[in-house]
Coordinates of C-alpha atoms in Angstrom, one line a residue:
Chain A
M1232 CA -4.6 -7.1 -26.9
T1233 CA -7.0 -4.5 -28.4
T1234 CA -6.7 -0.8 -29.0
T1235 CA -9.3 1.8 -29.5
A1236 CA -9.1 4.7 -31.8
A1237 CA -10.1 7.3 -29.2
P1238 CA -7.4 8.6 -26.8
L1239 CA -6.7 6.1 -24.0
V1240 CA -6.2 8.9 -21.5
Q1241 CA -8.0 12.2 -21.5
V1242 CA -7.5 14.6 -18.7
H1243 CA -9.0 18.1 -18.6
G1244 CA -8.5 20.8 -16.0
L1245 CA -7.2 18.3 -13.5
T1246 CA -6.6 19.8 -10.1
K1247 CA -5.5 18.2 -6.8
R1248 CA -5.3 20.2 -3.7
Y1249 CA -4.0 19.0 -0.3
G1250 CA -5.1 21.7 2.2
D1251 CA -3.3 24.9 1.1
T1252 CA -1.0 23.0 -1.3
L1253 CA -1.9 22.8 -4.9
A1254 CA -0.2 19.6 -6.1
V1255 CA -1.7 19.6 -9.6
D1256 CA -3.1 22.8 -11.2
G1257 CA -5.4 22.5 -14.2
V1258 CA -3.5 19.9 -16.1
D1259 CA -4.8 18.9 -19.6
L1260 CA -3.4 15.7 -21.0
V1261 CA -4.1 13.4 -23.9
V1262 CA -2.5 10.0 -24.5
R1263 CA -3.1 8.3 -27.8
P1264 CA -3.3 4.6 -28.4
G1265 CA 0.1 3.0 -29.1
E1266 CA 2.3 5.8 -28.1
V1267 CA 5.0 6.1 -25.4
Y1268 CA 4.1 9.2 -23.6
G1269 CA 6.7 10.8 -21.4
F1270 CA 5.6 12.8 -18.4
L1271 CA 8.5 15.0 -17.6
G1272 CA 9.1 17.3 -14.7
P1273 CA 11.4 18.0 -11.8
N1274 CA 10.9 16.3 -8.5
G1275 CA 7.7 17.5 -6.8
A1276 CA 6.2 18.8 -10.0
G1277 CA 3.0 16.8 -9.7
K1278 CA 3.9 13.8 -11.9
T1279 CA 3.2 11.1 -9.3
T1280 CA 0.0 12.8 -8.1
T1281 CA -1.3 12.9 -11.6
L1282 CA -0.4 9.2 -12.1
R1283 CA -2.1 8.3 -8.8
I1284 CA -5.2 10.0 -10.1
L1285 CA -5.0 8.1 -13.4
T1286 CA -4.9 4.8 -11.5
G1287 CA -7.7 5.7 -9.1
L1288 CA -5.5 5.8 -6.0
I1289 CA -6.5 9.3 -5.2
A1290 CA -9.5 11.4 -6.2
P1291 CA -9.1 14.7 -8.1
T1292 CA -10.3 17.9 -6.4
S1293 CA -11.7 19.0 -9.8
G1294 CA -11.4 18.3 -13.5
S1295 CA -12.3 15.4 -15.6
V1296 CA -10.3 12.2 -16.1
E1297 CA -11.1 9.4 -18.5
V1298 CA -8.9 6.3 -18.8
L1299 CA -9.7 3.6 -21.4
G1300 CA -13.2 5.0 -21.7
G1301 CA -14.0 4.8 -18.0
T1302 CA -13.3 6.3 -14.6
P1303 CA -9.9 5.7 -13.0
G1304 CA -10.1 2.9 -10.4
Q1305 CA -13.0 1.1 -12.1
A1306 CA -12.5 -2.7 -12.2
R1307 CA -12.9 -2.8 -16.0
V1308 CA -10.4 0.0 -16.4
L1309 CA -7.9 -1.5 -14.0
A1310 CA -8.2 -4.9 -15.8
R1311 CA -6.7 -3.2 -18.9
T1312 CA -4.1 -1.1 -17.0
G1313 CA -0.8 -2.1 -15.6
S1314 CA 1.0 0.4 -13.3
M1315 CA 3.9 0.9 -11.1
I1316 CA 3.5 4.0 -9.0
E1317 CA 6.4 5.5 -7.2
S1318 CA 8.7 2.9 -5.6
P1319 CA 7.8 -0.8 -6.1
A1320 CA 6.0 -2.0 -3.0
F1321 CA 5.7 -5.7 -2.2
Y1322 CA 5.5 -8.0 0.8
P1323 CA 9.0 -8.2 2.1
Y1324 CA 8.6 -11.7 3.7
L1325 CA 7.4 -13.2 0.4
S1326 CA 9.5 -14.3 -2.5
G1327 CA 9.1 -12.4 -5.8
L1328 CA 7.2 -15.4 -7.2
D1329 CA 4.8 -15.4 -4.3
N1330 CA 4.3 -11.7 -4.5
L1331 CA 3.3 -12.0 -8.1
R1332 CA 1.2 -15.1 -7.4
L1333 CA -1.0 -13.3 -5.0
L1334 CA -1.2 -10.3 -7.3
A1335 CA -2.3 -12.7 -10.0
E1336 CA -5.1 -13.8 -7.6
Y1337 CA -6.2 -10.1 -7.1
A1338 CA -6.0 -9.5 -10.9
E1339 CA -7.7 -12.7 -11.7
V1340 CA -5.1 -13.8 -14.2
P1341 CA -3.8 -17.3 -14.7
R1342 CA -0.8 -18.4 -12.6
A1343 CA 1.1 -19.3 -15.8
R1344 CA 1.3 -15.6 -16.6
V1345 CA 3.5 -15.1 -13.5
R1346 CA 6.3 -17.1 -15.0
E1347 CA 6.0 -15.3 -18.3
V1348 CA 6.4 -11.9 -16.7
L1349 CA 9.3 -13.0 -14.5
E1350 CA 11.1 -14.2 -17.7
L1351 CA 10.2 -10.9 -19.4
V1352 CA 12.0 -8.9 -16.7
D1353 CA 14.8 -11.4 -16.3
L1354 CA 14.0 -12.3 -12.7
A1355 CA 13.1 -15.9 -13.1
G1356 CA 16.4 -17.0 -11.6
R1357 CA 15.8 -15.1 -8.4
A1358 CA 12.0 -15.6 -8.3
K1359 CA 12.1 -17.8 -5.2
D1360 CA 14.2 -15.4 -3.1
R1361 CA 12.6 -13.1 -0.6
F1362 CA 11.7 -9.6 -1.9
S1363 CA 13.5 -8.1 1.0
T1364 CA 16.8 -9.5 -0.3
Y1365 CA 16.4 -8.0 -3.8
S1366 CA 18.5 -5.1 -5.0
L1367 CA 16.8 -1.9 -5.9
G1368 CA 17.1 -2.8 -9.6
M1369 CA 15.5 -6.2 -9.0
K1370 CA 12.7 -4.5 -7.1
Q1371 CA 12.1 -2.1 -10.0
R1372 CA 12.0 -5.1 -12.4
L1373 CA 9.5 -6.9 -10.1
G1374 CA 7.4 -3.8 -10.1
V1375 CA 7.4 -3.8 -13.9
A1376 CA 6.6 -7.5 -13.9
A1377 CA 3.6 -6.8 -11.7
A1378 CA 2.5 -4.0 -14.0
L1379 CA 2.6 -6.4 -17.0
L1380 CA 0.7 -9.3 -15.2
K1381 CA -2.6 -8.5 -16.9
D1382 CA -1.0 -8.1 -20.3
P1383 CA -2.4 -4.6 -20.2
E1384 CA -3.3 -2.3 -23.0
L1385 CA -2.1 0.8 -21.0
V1386 CA 1.1 0.7 -18.9
I1387 CA 1.8 3.5 -16.4
L1388 CA 5.3 3.6 -15.1
D1389 CA 6.4 6.1 -12.5
E1390 CA 10.1 6.8 -12.7
P1391 CA 10.9 3.1 -13.6
T1392 CA 14.7 3.7 -13.8
N1393 CA 15.0 5.2 -10.3
G1394 CA 17.9 3.7 -8.5
L1395 CA 19.0 1.5 -11.4
D1396 CA 22.6 1.3 -12.4
P1397 CA 23.5 2.2 -16.0
A1398 CA 23.1 -1.3 -17.3
G1399 CA 19.8 -1.6 -15.5
M1400 CA 18.6 1.7 -16.9
R1401 CA 19.6 0.6 -20.4
D1402 CA 17.7 -2.7 -20.0
M1403 CA 14.6 -0.9 -18.6
R1404 CA 14.6 1.6 -21.5
R1405 CA 14.9 -1.3 -23.9
L1406 CA 11.9 -3.0 -22.2
I1407 CA 9.8 0.2 -22.4
R1408 CA 10.7 0.6 -26.1
E1409 CA 9.6 -3.1 -26.6
L1410 CA 6.4 -2.4 -24.9
G1411 CA 5.8 0.5 -27.2
S1412 CA 6.7 -1.5 -30.3
E1413 CA 4.3 -4.2 -29.2
G1414 CA 1.5 -1.7 -29.6
R1415 CA 0.9 -1.0 -26.0
T1416 CA 0.4 2.5 -24.8
V1417 CA 2.9 3.5 -22.2
V1418 CA 2.8 6.5 -19.9
L1419 CA 6.2 7.0 -18.4
S1420 CA 7.0 9.7 -15.8
S1421 CA 10.6 10.7 -15.4
H1422 CA 12.8 13.6 -14.3
L1423 CA 15.5 12.3 -16.6
L1424 CA 15.4 14.2 -19.9
G1425 CA 17.7 11.8 -21.7
E1426 CA 15.4 8.9 -20.8
V1427 CA 12.3 10.6 -22.2
Q1428 CA 14.2 11.7 -25.3
Q1429 CA 15.3 8.1 -25.9
V1430 CA 12.1 6.2 -25.4
C1431 CA 9.1 8.5 -25.8
D1432 CA 7.1 9.6 -28.8
R1433 CA 5.4 12.5 -27.1
V1434 CA 6.2 14.4 -24.0
G1435 CA 4.2 16.5 -21.5
I1436 CA 6.3 18.8 -19.4
I1437 CA 4.9 19.6 -16.0
N1438 CA 6.3 22.1 -13.5
A1439 CA 4.9 23.2 -10.2
G1440 CA 1.7 21.3 -10.9
R1441 CA 1.1 22.9 -14.3
M1442 CA 1.5 21.4 -17.7
V1443 CA 3.8 23.8 -19.5
A1444 CA 4.1 22.0 -22.8
E1445 CA 2.9 18.9 -24.6
H1446 CA 4.6 18.0 -27.9
D1447 CA 6.1 15.3 -30.0
V1448 CA 9.6 14.7 -28.8
E1449 CA 11.0 15.1 -32.3
E1450 CA 9.0 18.3 -32.7
L1451 CA 10.5 19.7 -29.5
R1452 CA 14.0 18.6 -30.3
G1453 CA 13.8 19.6 -33.9
Q1454 CA 13.3 23.3 -33.3
Q1455 CA 16.4 24.8 -34.6
E1456 CA 18.1 27.8 -33.0
L1457 CA 21.2 29.9 -33.2
V1458 CA 24.0 29.8 -30.7
I1459 CA 25.8 33.1 -30.3
R1460 CA 28.9 33.8 -28.3
A1461 CA 29.6 37.5 -28.1
R1462 CA 31.2 40.2 -26.0
P1463 CA 29.8 42.0 -24.1
L1464 CA 27.1 39.3 -23.7
E1465 CA 24.6 41.5 -21.9
S1466 CA 24.6 44.1 -24.7
A1467 CA 24.2 41.4 -27.3
H1468 CA 21.3 40.0 -25.3
S1469 CA 19.7 43.4 -25.1
V1470 CA 20.1 44.1 -28.9
L1471 CA 18.6 40.8 -29.9
R1472 CA 15.7 41.0 -27.5
D1473 CA 14.8 44.4 -28.9
V1474 CA 14.8 43.0 -32.4
L1475 CA 13.3 39.5 -31.8
G1476 CA 11.4 39.9 -28.6
P1477 CA 12.2 38.5 -25.1
E1478 CA 10.7 35.0 -25.8
A1479 CA 13.1 34.3 -28.7
V1480 CA 16.4 35.0 -26.8
H1481 CA 17.7 33.2 -23.8
L1482 CA 20.9 33.3 -21.9
Y1483 CA 22.4 29.9 -21.4
D1484 CA 25.7 29.6 -19.6
D1485 CA 27.9 32.1 -21.5
T1486 CA 26.0 31.9 -24.8
L1487 CA 22.8 33.2 -26.2
R1488 CA 20.3 30.8 -27.6
V1489 CA 18.1 32.5 -30.3
K1490 CA 15.0 30.8 -31.6
V1491 CA 15.0 31.9 -35.2
S1492 CA 15.6 30.3 -38.6
P1493 CA 19.3 29.8 -39.3
D1494 CA 18.7 31.8 -42.5
R1495 CA 18.8 35.0 -40.3
A1496 CA 22.3 34.4 -39.0
A1497 CA 23.9 36.9 -41.3
E1498 CA 21.3 39.5 -40.5
L1499 CA 21.8 39.1 -36.7
N1500 CA 25.6 39.1 -37.1
R1501 CA 25.4 42.4 -38.9
L1502 CA 23.1 43.9 -36.2
L1503 CA 25.5 42.9 -33.4
V1504 CA 28.6 44.2 -35.2
Q1505 CA 26.8 47.5 -35.9
A1506 CA 26.1 47.7 -32.2
D1507 CA 29.9 47.4 -31.6
I1508 CA 29.6 43.9 -30.2
A1509 CA 32.3 41.3 -31.0
V1510 CA 30.8 38.0 -32.2
S1511 CA 33.2 35.2 -31.6
E1512 CA 30.8 32.3 -32.5
L1513 CA 27.5 32.0 -34.4
R1514 CA 26.2 28.7 -35.4
S1515 CA 22.9 26.9 -35.9
T1516 CA 22.0 23.9 -33.7
E1517 CA 19.2 21.5 -33.0
R1518 CA 17.9 22.0 -29.5
A1519 CA 18.2 19.1 -27.1
L1520 CA 15.2 18.2 -25.0
E1521 CA 17.1 19.3 -22.0
D1522 CA 17.3 22.9 -23.4
V1523 CA 13.6 23.0 -24.1
F1524 CA 12.9 21.6 -20.6
F1525 CA 14.9 24.2 -18.8
E1526 CA 13.7 26.9 -20.9
L1527 CA 10.0 26.0 -20.3
T1528 CA 10.4 25.4 -16.6
T1529 CA 12.4 28.6 -16.1
E1530 CA 9.8 30.6 -18.0
E1531 CA 7.1 29.0 -15.8
K1532 CA 9.0 30.0 -12.7
S1533 CA 9.5 33.6 -13.9
H1534 CA 5.8 33.8 -14.7
A1535 CA 4.9 32.5 -11.3
G1536 CA 7.3 35.0 -9.7
Chain B
M696 CA -13.8 -11.1 -3.5
L697 CA -12.8 -14.7 -3.8
G698 CA -9.5 -13.8 -5.5
S699 CA -8.8 -11.2 -2.7
Y700 CA -9.6 -13.9 -0.1
R701 CA -7.2 -16.4 -1.7
A702 CA -4.5 -13.8 -2.0
E703 CA -5.0 -12.8 1.7
L704 CA -4.7 -16.5 2.7
I705 CA -1.3 -16.7 0.9
K706 CA -0.1 -13.6 2.8
L707 CA -1.3 -14.8 6.1
R708 CA -0.1 -18.4 5.7
K709 CA 3.4 -17.3 4.8
R710 CA 3.8 -14.5 7.4
S711 CA 5.8 -15.7 10.3
A712 CA 4.5 -12.9 12.6
V713 CA 1.0 -14.5 12.3
W714 CA 2.3 -17.8 13.5
V715 CA 4.3 -16.2 16.3
L716 CA 1.2 -14.6 17.6
F717 CA -0.7 -17.9 17.3
G718 CA 2.1 -19.7 19.1
A719 CA 2.2 -17.1 21.8
G720 CA -1.6 -17.4 22.4
L721 CA -1.3 -21.2 22.5
V722 CA 1.6 -21.3 24.8
L723 CA 0.1 -18.8 27.2
S724 CA -3.2 -20.8 27.2
L725 CA -1.3 -23.9 28.1
I726 CA 0.9 -22.3 30.7
F727 CA -1.9 -20.5 32.6
G728 CA -4.5 -23.2 31.9
Y729 CA -2.5 -26.3 32.5
V730 CA 1.2 -26.1 33.3
L731 CA 1.1 -23.7 36.3
P732 CA -2.0 -25.3 37.9
Y733 CA -0.6 -28.8 37.3
V734 CA 2.7 -27.8 39.0
S735 CA 0.8 -26.3 41.9
Y736 CA -1.3 -29.5 42.1
L737 CA 1.8 -31.7 42.1
T738 CA 3.6 -29.6 44.7
G739 CA 0.7 -28.5 46.8
D740 CA -0.9 -30.1 49.9
D741 CA -4.4 -30.9 50.9
N742 CA -4.7 -28.1 53.3
P743 CA -7.0 -25.5 51.7
Q744 CA -5.7 -22.9 54.2
T745 CA -2.2 -22.9 52.6
T746 CA -3.1 -22.4 49.0
G747 CA -6.7 -21.4 49.1
V748 CA -7.8 -24.2 46.9
P749 CA -7.9 -27.9 47.7
R750 CA -5.7 -30.1 45.4
A751 CA -8.7 -32.1 44.2
E752 CA -10.3 -28.9 43.1
V753 CA -7.1 -27.9 41.3
L754 CA -7.1 -31.2 39.5
R755 CA -10.7 -30.9 38.5
G756 CA -9.9 -27.7 36.7
L757 CA -7.4 -29.5 34.6
L758 CA -9.6 -32.4 33.5
P759 CA -11.6 -32.7 30.2
E760 CA -14.8 -31.5 31.8
R761 CA -13.2 -28.0 32.1
V762 CA -11.5 -27.9 28.8
L763 CA -13.7 -25.2 27.4
D764 CA -12.9 -22.9 30.4
N765 CA -9.2 -23.4 29.8
T766 CA -9.5 -22.9 26.0
I767 CA -11.4 -19.6 25.9
G768 CA -11.1 -18.3 29.4
G769 CA -8.2 -16.1 28.5
F770 CA -9.7 -14.8 25.2
P771 CA -11.2 -11.6 26.5
V772 CA -7.9 -10.2 27.8
F773 CA -4.6 -11.7 26.8
A774 CA -5.5 -13.6 23.7
G775 CA -7.7 -10.7 22.8
A776 CA -4.7 -8.4 23.0
L777 CA -2.8 -10.8 20.7
S778 CA -5.8 -10.8 18.3
L779 CA -5.8 -7.1 18.2
V780 CA -2.1 -7.1 17.3
L781 CA -2.9 -9.6 14.5
G782 CA -5.6 -7.3 13.0
A783 CA -3.3 -4.3 13.3
I784 CA -0.2 -5.9 11.7
V785 CA -2.1 -7.4 8.9
V786 CA -4.1 -4.3 7.9
G787 CA -1.6 -1.7 9.0
G788 CA 1.2 -3.5 7.2
E789 CA -0.4 -2.7 3.9
Y790 CA 0.0 1.0 4.7
T791 CA 3.5 0.9 6.1
W792 CA 4.8 -1.3 3.2
G793 CA 2.9 0.7 0.6
T794 CA 1.5 -2.6 -0.7
L795 CA -2.1 -1.3 -0.7
K796 CA -1.4 0.7 -3.8
T797 CA 0.1 -2.3 -5.5
V798 CA -2.9 -4.4 -4.7
L799 CA -5.5 -1.7 -5.5
T800 CA -4.0 -1.1 -9.0
Q801 CA -4.4 -4.7 -9.9
R802 CA -8.2 -5.2 -10.3
P803 CA -10.3 -5.6 -7.2
G804 CA -12.2 -2.7 -5.7
R805 CA -11.3 -1.3 -2.3
I806 CA -14.1 -3.0 -0.5
S807 CA -13.2 -6.3 -2.2
V808 CA -9.6 -6.0 -0.9
L809 CA -10.7 -5.1 2.6
G810 CA -13.4 -7.9 2.5
G811 CA -10.8 -10.4 1.4
Q812 CA -8.5 -9.3 4.2
L813 CA -11.2 -9.5 6.9
L814 CA -12.4 -12.9 5.7
G815 CA -8.8 -14.1 5.7
L816 CA -8.4 -12.9 9.3
F817 CA -11.7 -14.5 10.4
T818 CA -10.4 -17.8 8.9
M819 CA -7.1 -17.6 10.6
V820 CA -8.7 -16.7 14.0
A821 CA -10.9 -19.8 13.6
V822 CA -7.8 -21.9 12.9
W823 CA -6.2 -20.3 16.0
V824 CA -9.2 -21.1 18.2
L825 CA -9.3 -24.7 17.0
G826 CA -5.5 -25.0 17.6
I827 CA -5.8 -23.8 21.2
F828 CA -8.7 -26.1 21.8
V829 CA -6.9 -29.1 20.4
A830 CA -3.8 -28.3 22.5
C831 CA -6.0 -27.8 25.6
A832 CA -7.9 -31.0 24.9
L833 CA -4.7 -33.0 24.6
S834 CA -3.3 -31.5 27.8
S835 CA -6.4 -32.3 29.8
L836 CA -6.4 -35.8 28.3
G837 CA -2.8 -36.4 29.3
I838 CA -3.4 -35.1 32.9
A839 CA -6.6 -37.1 33.2
A840 CA -4.7 -40.2 32.1
A841 CA -1.7 -39.5 34.4
E842 CA -3.8 -38.8 37.5
G843 CA -6.6 -41.2 36.8
G844 CA -9.1 -38.4 36.5
A845 CA -12.6 -38.6 34.9
M846 CA -12.9 -38.4 31.1
N847 CA -16.1 -36.3 31.1
W848 CA -16.0 -34.3 27.9
P849 CA -18.4 -31.5 27.2
G850 CA -21.1 -32.3 24.6
P851 CA -20.6 -31.4 21.0
L852 CA -23.1 -28.6 21.1
E853 CA -21.4 -27.1 24.1
I854 CA -18.0 -27.4 22.4
V855 CA -19.3 -25.7 19.2
E856 CA -21.0 -23.0 21.3
A857 CA -17.9 -22.2 23.3
L858 CA -15.6 -22.2 20.4
A859 CA -17.9 -20.0 18.4
G860 CA -18.1 -17.6 21.3
G861 CA -14.4 -17.6 21.7
W862 CA -14.0 -17.0 17.9
L863 CA -16.4 -14.0 18.2
V864 CA -14.4 -12.5 21.1
L865 CA -11.1 -12.8 19.2
T866 CA -12.6 -11.6 16.0
M867 CA -14.1 -8.5 17.6
W868 CA -10.6 -7.6 19.0
C869 CA -9.0 -8.4 15.7
L870 CA -11.4 -6.1 14.0
A871 CA -10.6 -3.4 16.6
G872 CA -7.0 -3.7 15.6
A873 CA -7.8 -3.6 11.9
V874 CA -10.0 -0.5 12.2
L875 CA -7.3 1.3 14.3
A876 CA -4.8 0.4 11.6
V877 CA -7.0 1.8 8.9
A878 CA -7.5 4.9 10.9
F879 CA -3.9 5.5 11.6
R880 CA -2.4 3.9 8.4
N881 CA 0.1 2.4 10.7
V882 CA 1.0 -0.6 12.8
A883 CA 2.7 0.7 16.0
L884 CA 0.1 3.2 17.2
P885 CA -2.9 0.9 16.9
I886 CA -1.1 -1.8 18.8
G887 CA 0.0 0.6 21.5
L888 CA -3.4 2.1 21.9
G889 CA -5.3 -1.2 21.6
V890 CA -3.2 -3.2 24.0
V891 CA -3.1 -0.4 26.6
W892 CA -6.9 -0.3 26.3
I893 CA -7.4 -4.1 26.7
L894 CA -4.8 -4.7 29.4
G895 CA -5.1 -1.6 31.4
I896 CA -7.7 1.1 30.8
E897 CA -10.8 -1.1 30.6
T898 CA -10.0 -2.9 33.8
L899 CA -9.2 0.4 35.5
L900 CA -12.4 1.9 34.3
A901 CA -14.4 -1.0 35.5
G902 CA -12.7 -0.9 38.9
V903 CA -13.2 2.9 39.3
V904 CA -16.9 2.7 38.2
S905 CA -17.7 -0.2 40.5
S906 CA -16.1 1.3 43.6
L907 CA -16.6 5.1 43.1
L908 CA -19.2 5.7 40.4
P909 CA -21.8 2.9 40.5
D910 CA -24.2 5.0 38.5
L911 CA -21.9 4.8 35.5
E912 CA -22.0 1.0 35.5
V913 CA -24.3 1.0 32.5
L914 CA -21.4 2.6 30.5
S915 CA -18.7 0.3 31.8
D916 CA -20.9 -2.7 31.1
A917 CA -21.1 -1.6 27.5
L918 CA -17.4 -1.8 26.9
P919 CA -16.1 -4.5 24.6
G920 CA -13.9 -6.2 27.2
A921 CA -16.7 -6.5 29.7
N922 CA -19.0 -8.1 27.1
A923 CA -16.3 -10.4 25.8
G924 CA -15.8 -11.6 29.4
A925 CA -19.6 -12.0 29.9
L926 CA -19.9 -14.1 26.7
V927 CA -17.1 -16.4 27.8
F928 CA -18.8 -16.9 31.2
S929 CA -22.1 -17.6 29.4
V930 CA -20.8 -20.2 26.9
T931 CA -18.5 -22.1 29.3
G932 CA -20.3 -22.0 32.6
M933 CA -17.1 -20.7 34.2
V934 CA -17.5 -19.4 37.8
A935 CA -16.0 -16.1 38.9
A936 CA -13.4 -17.7 41.1
D937 CA -11.9 -19.5 38.1
A938 CA -11.8 -16.5 35.8
P939 CA -8.5 -15.1 34.7
P940 CA -7.7 -11.6 35.9
G941 CA -9.7 -8.9 34.1
V942 CA -12.4 -11.3 32.9
R943 CA -15.7 -10.5 34.6
D944 CA -19.3 -11.6 34.3
A945 CA -20.8 -8.1 33.8
V946 CA -24.0 -8.8 31.7
G947 CA -26.1 -11.7 30.5
G948 CA -25.0 -13.9 27.6
G949 CA -27.6 -12.7 25.1
R950 CA -26.7 -9.1 25.7
A951 CA -23.0 -9.8 25.5
L952 CA -23.4 -11.6 22.2
A953 CA -25.5 -8.7 20.7
T954 CA -23.0 -6.2 21.9
L955 CA -20.0 -8.0 20.5
V956 CA -21.8 -8.4 17.1
A957 CA -22.6 -4.7 17.2
Y958 CA -19.0 -3.8 17.9
S959 CA -17.8 -6.0 15.1
V960 CA -20.3 -4.5 12.6
V961 CA -19.4 -1.0 13.6
F962 CA -15.6 -1.8 13.2
V963 CA -16.2 -3.3 9.8
A964 CA -18.4 -0.4 8.7
L965 CA -15.8 2.2 9.8
A966 CA -13.0 0.4 8.1
A967 CA -14.9 0.1 4.9
Y968 CA -16.1 3.7 4.9
T969 CA -12.5 5.0 5.5
T970 CA -10.9 2.6 3.0
R971 CA -13.4 3.5 0.3
R972 CA -13.1 7.3 0.6
R973 CA -9.5 7.8 1.4
D974 CA -6.7 8.8 -1.0
I975 CA -4.0 6.2 -1.1
V976 CA -0.8 8.1 -1.0

């Protein structure tokens, strides 16, 4: 397997329109060699549409897309890309083994590789059973096996843990981490924050067709904030917004999340007390990706509204 | 393209629906070509006024000299409908199962995948035609042996010409099913429309035109079913009285051949154009 120094995926101003519906709206995206890139967004955000464009299944309305130095869908690009888009789709009357054999014919890879990938996804024991008899988890694993047939440099997996039980999800995440540690570049779409947090190096957050953030996972998680529980909460919210600005203060359940250095805790406590607000809790915390995600997607909605 | 073709053969070979269609075509050929006429021969009498056809003439239709009529005589209509179903299920299945996206994200281009599919279908149709011919030949051989009939087989060139003509008829209908499946990304609708066209509408149109609108005969003679029938007449030497229902000798053999080739080319071009340009969702 070879890697190149340039980004493997470069997307600029990507737009896809279906009639009046804007599925993807000016998305910029860069995936670097060797990283596990998480493409995170709620259902219907535009993740699958973007991945379909990256694999050449659909054509963009506008914008530029470069994958492995070529155009999506080119034979030389597909030869180095493995993908599973949306649900795994195979011929129901064929066994898992036969499904992979015929895909190996299409991909022009040796038949011996079929056995290897079946072992890799732990399906060798059921390889001769019909695909239609597989559980959802087995179908997902067969989809991943098909994606790995070509020993690809770039692996694109669209919600690979969908429908898996907890043990299946754990195994799938382990497999994705292994792919990353082998030096492959993985683009993983998911609406599961924990999944992205556990396996990805970088994450792009997409909402309503627009990319709202693209950061290292650690960078996003690592941003510290203060959690404040106070009464009356609305007054505390108002005071802090006046001082720190609306972007820095967010209501989250019955607490305020304040994006400032923990060094300013005493100063903010004094401000609140002076405003006759009772502070019952004030502590610093590291934000979870979930918090970042909801914050960004909520902001996006309020901007759109 | 070769990889796509090999992959397609794996799919076709292992799909039971393909063999069910082939079996249905073969059984229908034998029933209408041999079983029913032979039963009527065995149970009939020599009076042409009672059945319309003398027993000797019925037997003559079952002997090796008429094996080509019996092999491809039904291709323009009933076997054609089965062939259309074959094209529709093979190509449409890729859309209904979503397997087209799985295939297209491997390596081959869209045209290569479609080309492999069509070549696979052409191959299987050829196998089907040969199978029906062998079954018909064995039946006529058995009847000739049992009844002491003449063993006058058509010449090799006649056999090749007839089987090639039959293959073209079935291939044209198969392509019609395939292009409808590409257009509708589906299996059921192409089958419904195609079968209704073959079994009903074309015959109805031909009947209306010949009885009420003779000036429009030029149009009805350009329809695929009419030309399929004409080609079968041309390559077998079948006479109108022996033709299955719906099969008519509307135009000359050369024109029928050119028309069927033109239909096939148009169907392939339409399928290729649509497959190449369309978003796979």
